Every structure is written in C-alpha cells, then in structure tokens.
CSV table of C-alpha atoms in Angstrom, one decimal:
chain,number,residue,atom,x,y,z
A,1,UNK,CA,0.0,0.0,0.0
A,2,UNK,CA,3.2,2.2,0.8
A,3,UNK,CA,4.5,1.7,-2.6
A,4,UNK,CA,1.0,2.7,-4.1
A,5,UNK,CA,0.8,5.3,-2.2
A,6,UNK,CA,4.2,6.6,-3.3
A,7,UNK,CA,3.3,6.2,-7.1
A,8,UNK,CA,0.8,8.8,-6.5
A,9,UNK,CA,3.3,11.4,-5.7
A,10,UNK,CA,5.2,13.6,-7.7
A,11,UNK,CA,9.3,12.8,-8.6
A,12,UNK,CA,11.6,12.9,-5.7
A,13,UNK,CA,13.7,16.0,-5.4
A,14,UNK,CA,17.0,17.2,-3.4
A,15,UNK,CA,15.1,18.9,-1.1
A,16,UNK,CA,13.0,16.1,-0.4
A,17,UNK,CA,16.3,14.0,-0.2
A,18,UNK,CA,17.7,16.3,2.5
A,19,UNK,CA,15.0,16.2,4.5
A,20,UNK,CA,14.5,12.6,4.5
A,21,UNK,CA,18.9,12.6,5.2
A,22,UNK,CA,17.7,14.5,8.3
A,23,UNK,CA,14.9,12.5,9.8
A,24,UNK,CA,18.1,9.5,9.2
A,25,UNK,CA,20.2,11.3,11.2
A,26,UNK,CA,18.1,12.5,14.1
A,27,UNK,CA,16.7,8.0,14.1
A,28,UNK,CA,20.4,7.4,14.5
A,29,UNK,CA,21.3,9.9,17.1
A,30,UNK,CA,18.0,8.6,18.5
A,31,UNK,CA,19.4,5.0,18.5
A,32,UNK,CA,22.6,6.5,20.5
A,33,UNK,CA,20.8,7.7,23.2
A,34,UNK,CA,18.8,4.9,23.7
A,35,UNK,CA,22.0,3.0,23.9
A,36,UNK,CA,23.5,4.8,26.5
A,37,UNK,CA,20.4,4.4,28.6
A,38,UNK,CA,20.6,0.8,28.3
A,39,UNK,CA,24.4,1.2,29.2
A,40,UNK,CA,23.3,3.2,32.4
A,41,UNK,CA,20.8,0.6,33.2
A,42,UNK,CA,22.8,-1.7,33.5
A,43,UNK,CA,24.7,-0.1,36.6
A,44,UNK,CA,27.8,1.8,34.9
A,45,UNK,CA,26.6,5.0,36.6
A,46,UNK,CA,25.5,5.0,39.9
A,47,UNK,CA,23.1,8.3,39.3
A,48,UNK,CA,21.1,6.6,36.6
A,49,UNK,CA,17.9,8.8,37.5
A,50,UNK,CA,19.3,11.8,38.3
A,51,UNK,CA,21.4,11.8,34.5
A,52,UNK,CA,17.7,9.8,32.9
A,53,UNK,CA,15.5,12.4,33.9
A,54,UNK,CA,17.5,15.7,33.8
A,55,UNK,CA,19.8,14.8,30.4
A,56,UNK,CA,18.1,12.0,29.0
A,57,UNK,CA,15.1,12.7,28.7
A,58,UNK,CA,15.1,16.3,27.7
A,59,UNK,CA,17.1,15.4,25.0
A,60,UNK,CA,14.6,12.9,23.5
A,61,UNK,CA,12.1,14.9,24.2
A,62,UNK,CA,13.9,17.3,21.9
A,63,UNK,CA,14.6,14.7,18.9
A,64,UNK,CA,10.9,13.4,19.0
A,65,UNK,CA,10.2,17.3,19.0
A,66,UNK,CA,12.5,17.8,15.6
A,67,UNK,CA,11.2,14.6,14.2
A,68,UNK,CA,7.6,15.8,14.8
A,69,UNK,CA,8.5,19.6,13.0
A,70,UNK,CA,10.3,17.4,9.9
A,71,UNK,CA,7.5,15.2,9.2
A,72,UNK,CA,5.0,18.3,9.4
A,73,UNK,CA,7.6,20.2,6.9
A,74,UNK,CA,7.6,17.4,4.8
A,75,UNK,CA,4.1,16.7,4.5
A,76,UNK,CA,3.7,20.6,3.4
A,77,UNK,CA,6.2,20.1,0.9
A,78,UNK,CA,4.6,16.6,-0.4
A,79,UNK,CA,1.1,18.3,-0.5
A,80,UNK,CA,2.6,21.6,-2.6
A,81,UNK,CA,4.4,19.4,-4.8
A,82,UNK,CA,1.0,17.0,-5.4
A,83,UNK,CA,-1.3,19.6,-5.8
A,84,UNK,CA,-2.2,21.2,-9.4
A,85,UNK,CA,-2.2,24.8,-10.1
A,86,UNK,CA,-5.8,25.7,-9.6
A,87,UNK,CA,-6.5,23.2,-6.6
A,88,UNK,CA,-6.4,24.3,-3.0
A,89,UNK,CA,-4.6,22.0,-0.3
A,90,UNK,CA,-8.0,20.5,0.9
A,91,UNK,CA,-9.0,19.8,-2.6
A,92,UNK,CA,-5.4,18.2,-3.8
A,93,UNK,CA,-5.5,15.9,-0.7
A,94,UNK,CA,-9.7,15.0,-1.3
A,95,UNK,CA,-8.4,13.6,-4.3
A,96,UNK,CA,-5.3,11.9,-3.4
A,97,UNK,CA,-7.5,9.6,-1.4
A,98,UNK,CA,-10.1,8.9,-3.7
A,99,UNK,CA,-7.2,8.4,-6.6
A,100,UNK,CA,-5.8,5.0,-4.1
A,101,UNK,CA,-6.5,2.0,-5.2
A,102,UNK,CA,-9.0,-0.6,-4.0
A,103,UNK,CA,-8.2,-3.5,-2.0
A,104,UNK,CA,-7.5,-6.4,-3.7
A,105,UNK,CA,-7.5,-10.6,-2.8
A,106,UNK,CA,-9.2,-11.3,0.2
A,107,UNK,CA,-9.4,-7.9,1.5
A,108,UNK,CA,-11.7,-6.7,-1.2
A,109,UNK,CA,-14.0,-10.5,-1.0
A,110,UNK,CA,-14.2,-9.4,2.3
A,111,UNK,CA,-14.9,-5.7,1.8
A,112,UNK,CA,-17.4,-6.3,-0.3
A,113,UNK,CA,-19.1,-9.3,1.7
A,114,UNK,CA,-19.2,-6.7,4.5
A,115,UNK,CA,-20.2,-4.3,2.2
A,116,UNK,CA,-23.7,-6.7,1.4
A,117,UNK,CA,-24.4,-7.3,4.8
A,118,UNK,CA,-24.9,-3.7,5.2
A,119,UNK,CA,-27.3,-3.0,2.8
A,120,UNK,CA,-29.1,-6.2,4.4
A,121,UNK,CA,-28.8,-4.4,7.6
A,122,UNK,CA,-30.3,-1.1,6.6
A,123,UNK,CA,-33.2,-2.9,4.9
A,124,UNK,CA,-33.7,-4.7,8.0
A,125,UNK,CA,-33.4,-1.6,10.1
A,126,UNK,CA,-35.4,0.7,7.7
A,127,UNK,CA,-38.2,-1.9,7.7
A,128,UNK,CA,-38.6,-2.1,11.5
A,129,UNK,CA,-38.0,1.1,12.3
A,130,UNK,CA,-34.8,0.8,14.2
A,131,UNK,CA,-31.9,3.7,13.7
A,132,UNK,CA,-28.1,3.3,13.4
A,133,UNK,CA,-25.6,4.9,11.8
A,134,UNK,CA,-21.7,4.4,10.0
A,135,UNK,CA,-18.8,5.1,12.7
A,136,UNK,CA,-15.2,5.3,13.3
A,137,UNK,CA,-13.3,4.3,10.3
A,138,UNK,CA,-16.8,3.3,8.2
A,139,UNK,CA,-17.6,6.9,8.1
A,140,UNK,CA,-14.2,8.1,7.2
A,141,UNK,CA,-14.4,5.5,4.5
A,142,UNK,CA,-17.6,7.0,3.0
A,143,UNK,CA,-16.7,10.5,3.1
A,144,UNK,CA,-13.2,10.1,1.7
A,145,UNK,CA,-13.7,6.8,-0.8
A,146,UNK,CA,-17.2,6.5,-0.9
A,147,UNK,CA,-16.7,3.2,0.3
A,148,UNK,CA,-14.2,0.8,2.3
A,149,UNK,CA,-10.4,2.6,3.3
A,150,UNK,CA,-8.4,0.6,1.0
A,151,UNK,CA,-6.6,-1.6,4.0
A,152,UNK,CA,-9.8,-1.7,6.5
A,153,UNK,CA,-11.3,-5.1,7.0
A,154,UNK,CA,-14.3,-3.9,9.7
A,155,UNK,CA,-17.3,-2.2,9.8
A,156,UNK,CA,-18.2,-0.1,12.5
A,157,UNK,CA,-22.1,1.0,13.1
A,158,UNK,CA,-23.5,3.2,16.5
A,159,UNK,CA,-27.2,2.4,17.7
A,160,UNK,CA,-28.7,3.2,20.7
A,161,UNK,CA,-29.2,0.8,23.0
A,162,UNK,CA,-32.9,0.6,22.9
A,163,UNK,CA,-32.9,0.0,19.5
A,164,UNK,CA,-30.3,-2.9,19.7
A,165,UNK,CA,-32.3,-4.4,22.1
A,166,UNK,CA,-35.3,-4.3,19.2
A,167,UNK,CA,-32.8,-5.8,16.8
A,168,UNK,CA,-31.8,-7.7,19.1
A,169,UNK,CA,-35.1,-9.6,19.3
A,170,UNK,CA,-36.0,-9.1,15.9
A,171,UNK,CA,-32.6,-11.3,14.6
A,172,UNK,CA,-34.1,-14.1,16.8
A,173,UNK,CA,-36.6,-14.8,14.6
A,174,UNK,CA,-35.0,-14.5,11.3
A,175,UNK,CA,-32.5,-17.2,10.3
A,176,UNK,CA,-30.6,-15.7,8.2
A,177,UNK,CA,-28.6,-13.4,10.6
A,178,UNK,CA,-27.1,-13.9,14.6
A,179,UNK,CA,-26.2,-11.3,16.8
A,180,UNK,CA,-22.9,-12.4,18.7
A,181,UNK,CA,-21.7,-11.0,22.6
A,182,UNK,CA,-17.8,-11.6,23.4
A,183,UNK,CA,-16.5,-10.5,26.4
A,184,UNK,CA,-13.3,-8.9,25.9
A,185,UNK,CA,-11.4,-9.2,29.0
A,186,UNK,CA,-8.7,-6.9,27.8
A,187,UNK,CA,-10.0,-3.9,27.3
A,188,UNK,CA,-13.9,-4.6,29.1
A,189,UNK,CA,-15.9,-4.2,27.1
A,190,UNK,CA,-18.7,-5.9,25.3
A,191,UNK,CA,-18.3,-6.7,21.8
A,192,UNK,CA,-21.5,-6.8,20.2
A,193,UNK,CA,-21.8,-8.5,16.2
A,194,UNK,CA,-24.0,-8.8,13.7
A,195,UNK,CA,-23.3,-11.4,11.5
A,196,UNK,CA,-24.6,-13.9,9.0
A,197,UNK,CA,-26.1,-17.4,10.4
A,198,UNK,CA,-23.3,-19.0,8.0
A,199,UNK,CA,-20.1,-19.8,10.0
A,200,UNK,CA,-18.1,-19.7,6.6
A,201,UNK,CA,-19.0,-16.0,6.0
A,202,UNK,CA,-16.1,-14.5,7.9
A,203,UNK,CA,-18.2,-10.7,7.7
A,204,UNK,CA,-19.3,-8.7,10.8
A,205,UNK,CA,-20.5,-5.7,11.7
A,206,UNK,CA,-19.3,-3.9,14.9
A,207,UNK,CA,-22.0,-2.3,17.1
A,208,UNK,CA,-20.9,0.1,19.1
A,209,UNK,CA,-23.4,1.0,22.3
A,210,UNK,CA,-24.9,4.5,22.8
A,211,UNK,CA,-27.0,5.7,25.9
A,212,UNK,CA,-29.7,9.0,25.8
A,213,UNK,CA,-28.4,11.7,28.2
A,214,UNK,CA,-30.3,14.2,30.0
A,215,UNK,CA,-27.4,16.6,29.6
A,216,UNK,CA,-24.6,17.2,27.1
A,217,UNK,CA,-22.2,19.0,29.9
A,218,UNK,CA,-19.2,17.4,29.8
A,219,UNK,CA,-19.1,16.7,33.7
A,220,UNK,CA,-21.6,13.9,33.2
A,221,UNK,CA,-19.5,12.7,30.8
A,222,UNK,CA,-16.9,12.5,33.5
A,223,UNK,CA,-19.1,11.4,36.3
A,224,UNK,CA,-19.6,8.1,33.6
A,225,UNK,CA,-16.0,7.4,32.9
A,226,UNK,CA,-15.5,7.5,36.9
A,227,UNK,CA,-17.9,4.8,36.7
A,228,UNK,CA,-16.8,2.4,34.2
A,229,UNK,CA,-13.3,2.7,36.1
A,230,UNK,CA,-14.9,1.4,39.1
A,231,UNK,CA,-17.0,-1.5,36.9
A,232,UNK,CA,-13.4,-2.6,35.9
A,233,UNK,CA,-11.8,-2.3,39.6
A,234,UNK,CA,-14.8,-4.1,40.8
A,235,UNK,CA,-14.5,-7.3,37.6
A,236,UNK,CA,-10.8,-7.2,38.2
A,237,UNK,CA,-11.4,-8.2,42.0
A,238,UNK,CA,-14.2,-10.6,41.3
A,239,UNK,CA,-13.3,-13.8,42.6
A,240,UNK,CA,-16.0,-15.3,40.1
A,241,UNK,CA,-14.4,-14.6,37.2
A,242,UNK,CA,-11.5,-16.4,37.6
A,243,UNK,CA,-12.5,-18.3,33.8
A,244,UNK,CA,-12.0,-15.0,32.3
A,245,UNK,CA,-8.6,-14.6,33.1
A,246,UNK,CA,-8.1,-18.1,30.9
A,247,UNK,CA,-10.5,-17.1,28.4
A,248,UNK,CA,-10.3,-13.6,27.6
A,249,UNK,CA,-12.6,-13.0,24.6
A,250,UNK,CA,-15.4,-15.1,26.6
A,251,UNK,CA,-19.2,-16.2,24.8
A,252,UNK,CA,-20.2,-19.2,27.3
A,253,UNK,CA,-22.3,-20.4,29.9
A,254,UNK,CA,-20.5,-17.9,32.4
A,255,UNK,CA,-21.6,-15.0,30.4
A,256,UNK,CA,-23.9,-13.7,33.5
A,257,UNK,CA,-21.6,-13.3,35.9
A,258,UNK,CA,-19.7,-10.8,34.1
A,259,UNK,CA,-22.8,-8.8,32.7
A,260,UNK,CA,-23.8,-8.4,36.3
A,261,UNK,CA,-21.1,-6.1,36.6
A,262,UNK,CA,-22.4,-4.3,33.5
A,263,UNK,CA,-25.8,-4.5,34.6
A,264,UNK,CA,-24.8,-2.8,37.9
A,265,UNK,CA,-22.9,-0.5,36.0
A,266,UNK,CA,-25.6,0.8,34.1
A,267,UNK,CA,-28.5,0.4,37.2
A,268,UNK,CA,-25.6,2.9,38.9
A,269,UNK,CA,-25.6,5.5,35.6
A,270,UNK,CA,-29.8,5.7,35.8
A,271,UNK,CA,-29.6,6.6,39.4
A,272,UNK,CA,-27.3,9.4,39.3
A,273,UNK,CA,-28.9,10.6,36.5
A,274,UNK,CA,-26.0,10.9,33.9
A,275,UNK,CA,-28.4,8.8,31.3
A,276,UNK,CA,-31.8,8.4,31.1
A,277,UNK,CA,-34.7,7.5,28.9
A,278,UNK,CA,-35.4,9.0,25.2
A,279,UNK,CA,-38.5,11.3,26.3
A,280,UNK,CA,-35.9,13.5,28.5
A,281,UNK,CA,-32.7,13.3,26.9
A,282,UNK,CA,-31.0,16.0,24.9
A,283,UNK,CA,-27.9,14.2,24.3
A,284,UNK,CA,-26.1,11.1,23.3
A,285,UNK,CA,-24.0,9.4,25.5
A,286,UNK,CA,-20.9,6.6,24.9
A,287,UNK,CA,-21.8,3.3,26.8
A,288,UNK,CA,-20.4,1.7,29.3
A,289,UNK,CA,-20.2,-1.3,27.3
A,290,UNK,CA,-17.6,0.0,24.9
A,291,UNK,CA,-14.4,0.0,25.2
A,292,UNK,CA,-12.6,3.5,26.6
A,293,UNK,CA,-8.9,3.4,24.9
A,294,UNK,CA,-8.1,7.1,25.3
A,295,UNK,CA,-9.5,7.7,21.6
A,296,UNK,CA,-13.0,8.1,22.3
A,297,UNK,CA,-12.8,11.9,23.5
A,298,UNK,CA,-15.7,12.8,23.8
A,299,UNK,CA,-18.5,10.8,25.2
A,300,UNK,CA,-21.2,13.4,24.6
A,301,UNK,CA,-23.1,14.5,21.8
A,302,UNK,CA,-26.2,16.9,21.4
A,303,UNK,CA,-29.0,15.3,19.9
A,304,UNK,CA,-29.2,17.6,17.0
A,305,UNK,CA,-25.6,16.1,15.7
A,306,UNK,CA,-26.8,12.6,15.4
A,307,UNK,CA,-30.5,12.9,14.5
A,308,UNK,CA,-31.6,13.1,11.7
A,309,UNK,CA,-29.7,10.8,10.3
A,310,UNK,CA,-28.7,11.0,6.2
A,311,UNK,CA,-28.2,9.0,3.4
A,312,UNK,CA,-24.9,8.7,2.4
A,313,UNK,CA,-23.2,6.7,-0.5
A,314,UNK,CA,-20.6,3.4,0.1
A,315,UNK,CA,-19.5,0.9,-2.1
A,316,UNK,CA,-22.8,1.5,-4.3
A,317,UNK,CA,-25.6,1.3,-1.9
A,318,UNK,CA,-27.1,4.3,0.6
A,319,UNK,CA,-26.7,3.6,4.3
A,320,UNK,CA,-26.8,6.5,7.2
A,321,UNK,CA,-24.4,8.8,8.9
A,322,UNK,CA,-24.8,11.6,11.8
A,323,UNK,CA,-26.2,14.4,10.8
A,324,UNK,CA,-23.1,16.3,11.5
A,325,UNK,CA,-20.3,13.8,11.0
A,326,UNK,CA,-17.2,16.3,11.3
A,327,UNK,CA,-18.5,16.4,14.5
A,328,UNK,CA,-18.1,12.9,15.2
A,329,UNK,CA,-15.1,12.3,13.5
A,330,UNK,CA,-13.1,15.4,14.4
A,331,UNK,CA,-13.7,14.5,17.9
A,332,UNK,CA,-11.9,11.5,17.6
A,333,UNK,CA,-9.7,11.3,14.8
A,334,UNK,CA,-9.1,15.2,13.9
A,335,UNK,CA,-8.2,15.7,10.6
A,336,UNK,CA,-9.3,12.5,8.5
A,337,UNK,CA,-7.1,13.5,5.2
A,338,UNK,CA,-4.2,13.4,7.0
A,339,UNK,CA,-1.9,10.2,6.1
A,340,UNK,CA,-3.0,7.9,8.6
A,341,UNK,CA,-0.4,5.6,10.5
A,342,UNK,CA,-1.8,2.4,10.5
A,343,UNK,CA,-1.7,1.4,6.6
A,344,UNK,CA,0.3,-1.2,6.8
A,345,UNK,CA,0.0,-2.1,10.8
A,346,UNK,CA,-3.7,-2.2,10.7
A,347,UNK,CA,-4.8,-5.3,12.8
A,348,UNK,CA,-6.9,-8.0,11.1
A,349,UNK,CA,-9.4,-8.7,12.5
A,350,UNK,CA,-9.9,-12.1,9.8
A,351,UNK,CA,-7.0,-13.8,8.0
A,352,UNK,CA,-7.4,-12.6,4.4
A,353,UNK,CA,-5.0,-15.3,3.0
A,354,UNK,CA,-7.4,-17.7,3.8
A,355,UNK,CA,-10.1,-16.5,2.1
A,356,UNK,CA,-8.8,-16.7,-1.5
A,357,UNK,CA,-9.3,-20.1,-0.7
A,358,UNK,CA,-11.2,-23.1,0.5
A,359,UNK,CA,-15.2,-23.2,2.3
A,360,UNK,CA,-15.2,-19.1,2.9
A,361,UNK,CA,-14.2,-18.3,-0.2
A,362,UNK,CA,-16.6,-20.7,-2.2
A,363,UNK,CA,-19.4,-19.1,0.8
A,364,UNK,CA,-18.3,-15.6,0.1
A,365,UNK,CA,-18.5,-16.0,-3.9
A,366,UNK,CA,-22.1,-17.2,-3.4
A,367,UNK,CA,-22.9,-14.4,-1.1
A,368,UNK,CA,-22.0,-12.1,-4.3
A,369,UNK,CA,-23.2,-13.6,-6.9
C-alpha cells in the first residue's frame, strides 16, 4: 500500500532528499541515546535517574520534537508538490484519497461481503423502524472513498441501546442473521456483532453501544467514565471470574456473571442521573459497554448532531451517517485527510490469506453472486 501510495506522488527531489537525510540522522542519534540508557541501566553510573531524567530525557524529548516539525515540513512540501495549479490544499489531498486504489485478494472479498451485509442491515433496520448509523473508520471510509479505506477489513455501526435491544429480538426470529456478545477481558468491554447465520461467512459488523443523556455538559461525561473505572476495579477483584482470566474474549455459559457487573454499572448511571430515557434526553452518551482506549474523546453529543440521520453513498448502496459527521469524526480522529499511521500495521481482524481459498471463499462468492 506504501509503494502505491508513493506512485501517486510527484518525482523525488534534493530537497526532499535532505529532509529525508535529516529524519536518518536525528533516528540514528535517536538510537545513540537509547543505547547509552541501556548502558546506564545496566549499573555503569550510579546516578542513573538523576542523568535519565535531567539529560536524558530532555534530550529525547527534543529529537521526537525535531522529528515531529520534519514530518510536518515534509508533508507541506509533499502536499505543494501534489497539488495542481488551480487546486487548494484540501482539494489536492480529497483527491489523493479517492485516486488510491482498491483492495484487492481477500481484502476486497471481504470488503465487499461486508459491504452486502450492510445494505441487508439497513433494509432490515429501515423496515422495523430501528436507527443506526456508520462510525469510526466506516464513516471516514464513506466521506473520503465513498466506500471501504483501502486496507480496513471492519465495519463499525452506533445504535442506541434501545434500539439494539429491538434488533436484538427481531434477529431471533429471522435465520438468516445472529447477533454475537464476546466479552473482551482486555479492554472490558462488550463486543456486540451482527453477522450472518453462516459460520463460513467471515463478515461482521461492529455495534458500538450508545446511551440517551439528559445533559450534554461534559461533567456527566466524566461522572460516567468514573464509573466504568470502578466497573473494571470491581471485575478485576471478582473472585467469580476467575475463567476469564483463561479465556479472555469469553461467549459461554458464564456469560452472566460478568454482565452483572455491567448491569450494575448501568443500574448505577440511571440513578445518578448521567443517562436516562429518550423522552428526557437532549444528548447522546458513549456506553459503558464499549471499550474506553483514550481515543473516544468525547463521550457526549447533542441530539441535533446525530439525529436526523442522512443518506450517504458506500460501495454503491445508501446507508446513514450523523447528521453532522465532522463532528463525530473530528472529535476523535481530527483531521481525517491526514496520512494515517496504520496502513500497513492495521490489525486484522480475519485472515485474508485464507479466504482466496477453501469453504469461505466458495461461501463468500455465493454471497455475491
């Protein structure tokens, strides 16, 4: 994806050159300093903290500084160069992204496996009167490629929690789909899929959980996160869940004994008032449920954001979005036409290899034909 990336730019030049000479240098004189740290951890000098925190670390606090101020000089450069004459910055780097090529081998069977399972889902949705929307890296996909990010291989979808509970029981009477609950020990959180009944289908939707507020001020927001610390304190001491510790992305028999602690979790939210029913909220709130990794920054939304949702084009089919996605997206990601970091460390959530190959291939070439 690098290299395709690349191809996209314009020629090298010496300027470029030098500045890539530079970033080399200041990694290697990184490299040195890390050295000598090891050497001083290893006993040589006997004031190893006092020398760490007062020479040490202001100097690689000072590199990462440099190497921060390079790559924002050369992504200026790299944009001027790209751009043509009558384009602005924002327009050169709009189509930059939608110029990158699609996914190809298992990716794209998956992609657009994943990408049938959501029209199926917005029908479904649609015809029961049940609201979601894209999220997360969905959404950027829409807005910026009008379909999947070239080396994404999940979906991610919001809906409030009253309406998953109405999907929830509507799914249990259609064969054709399953809803799926693991318990991810690592991070706590419940991870909540909708998939196809077909175990050879490898596609998924993520459904992340949102709660009506009474209030968007951010100290409820806070008041929240104080308590889904003290759900995880509370799991972490829990005797019971001793299996959890062996089994940490749990779906069996034991499932109640950790959803108490959501369950309790959320009984504790309704009492203090930080969420409440649809008829008096004015906001949206981030659940519980989810997972709280330091990205999600904000955790409240007015209602007016979200609602009304809109139509919104991705790979050829019309699914929803917030009403004011920047919103949502800024808030987490801030600018999305910025290079990402994560094209070619993305994690994968299925093994693509296998899929230009064997039962979920054959499965996922029937499910597009």
């Amino acid at each position: 994806m690098l290299n395709k990336i690349k191809q996209l730019l314009p020629a090298s030049s010496r300027s470029l050159h030098a500045m890539h000479d530079d970033i080399n240098r200041l990694h290697e004189e990184l490299e040195r300093i890390y050295h000598r740290i090891e050497v001083a951890d290893n006993g040589i000098n006997m004031n190893i903290n006092y020398k760490f925190d007062n020479m040490a670390i202001p100097i690689i606090e000072s590199i990462a500084q440099n190497l921060d101020a390079h790559d924002e000089h050369m992504k200026m450069f790299a944009w001027e160069e790209y751009k043509r004459p009558e384009e602005t910055i924002q327009e050169a780097k709009e189509r930059f992204f939608k110029e990158l090529p699609k996914a190809t081998g298992g990716l794209r069977l998956l992609q657009l496996g994943c990408g049938k399972l959501l029209g199926e889902f917005d029908t479904l949705c649609k015809e029961n009167d049940i609201n979601y929307w894209i999220n997360f890296g969905t959404l950027i996909g829409a807005i910026r490629h009008q379909g999947f990010i070239p080396w994404d291989d999940d979906t991610d979808l919001g809906i409030m929690r009253d309406d998953l509970e109405k999907l929830c029981d509507i799914v249990e009477d259609d064969n054709r789909y399953k809803i799926s609950i693991v318990y991810d020990r690592f991070v706590h959180c419940r991870q909540v899929r909708f998939l196809y009944n077909d175990e050879n289908i490898p596609c998924f939707l993520d459904l992340f959980i949102y709660d009506w507020a009474p209030s968007t001020d951010n100290k409820f927001a806070e008041e929240q996160r104080k308590l889904r610390v003290q759900m995880v304190e509370e799991m972490e001491s829990d005797r019971a869940l001793t299996f959890w510790h062996d089994e940490p992305y749990y779906s069996g028999e034991n499932n109640s004994l950790i959803q108490k602690h959501y369950d309790r979790c959320l009984e504790k939210s309704k009492a203090a008032g930080i969420i409440c029913d649809k008829e008096h909220a004015k906001g949206i709130m981030w659940a519980i449920d989810n997972l709280d990794d330091g990205k999600q920054k904000q955790w409240v939304y007015p209602i007016a954001d979200l609602f009304p949702t809109k139509a919104i084009a991705f790979e050829g089919t019309q699914l929803e979005e917030p009403n004011n996605p920047d919103l949502f997206l800024w808030s987490r990601y801030g600018d999305i036409y910025e290079l990402p970091n994560d094209i070619n460390s993305h994690f994968q959530h299925v093994n693509h290899n296998e899929l230009e190959s064997g039962s979920s291939n054959l499965a996922m070439k029937r499910l597009l034909d």
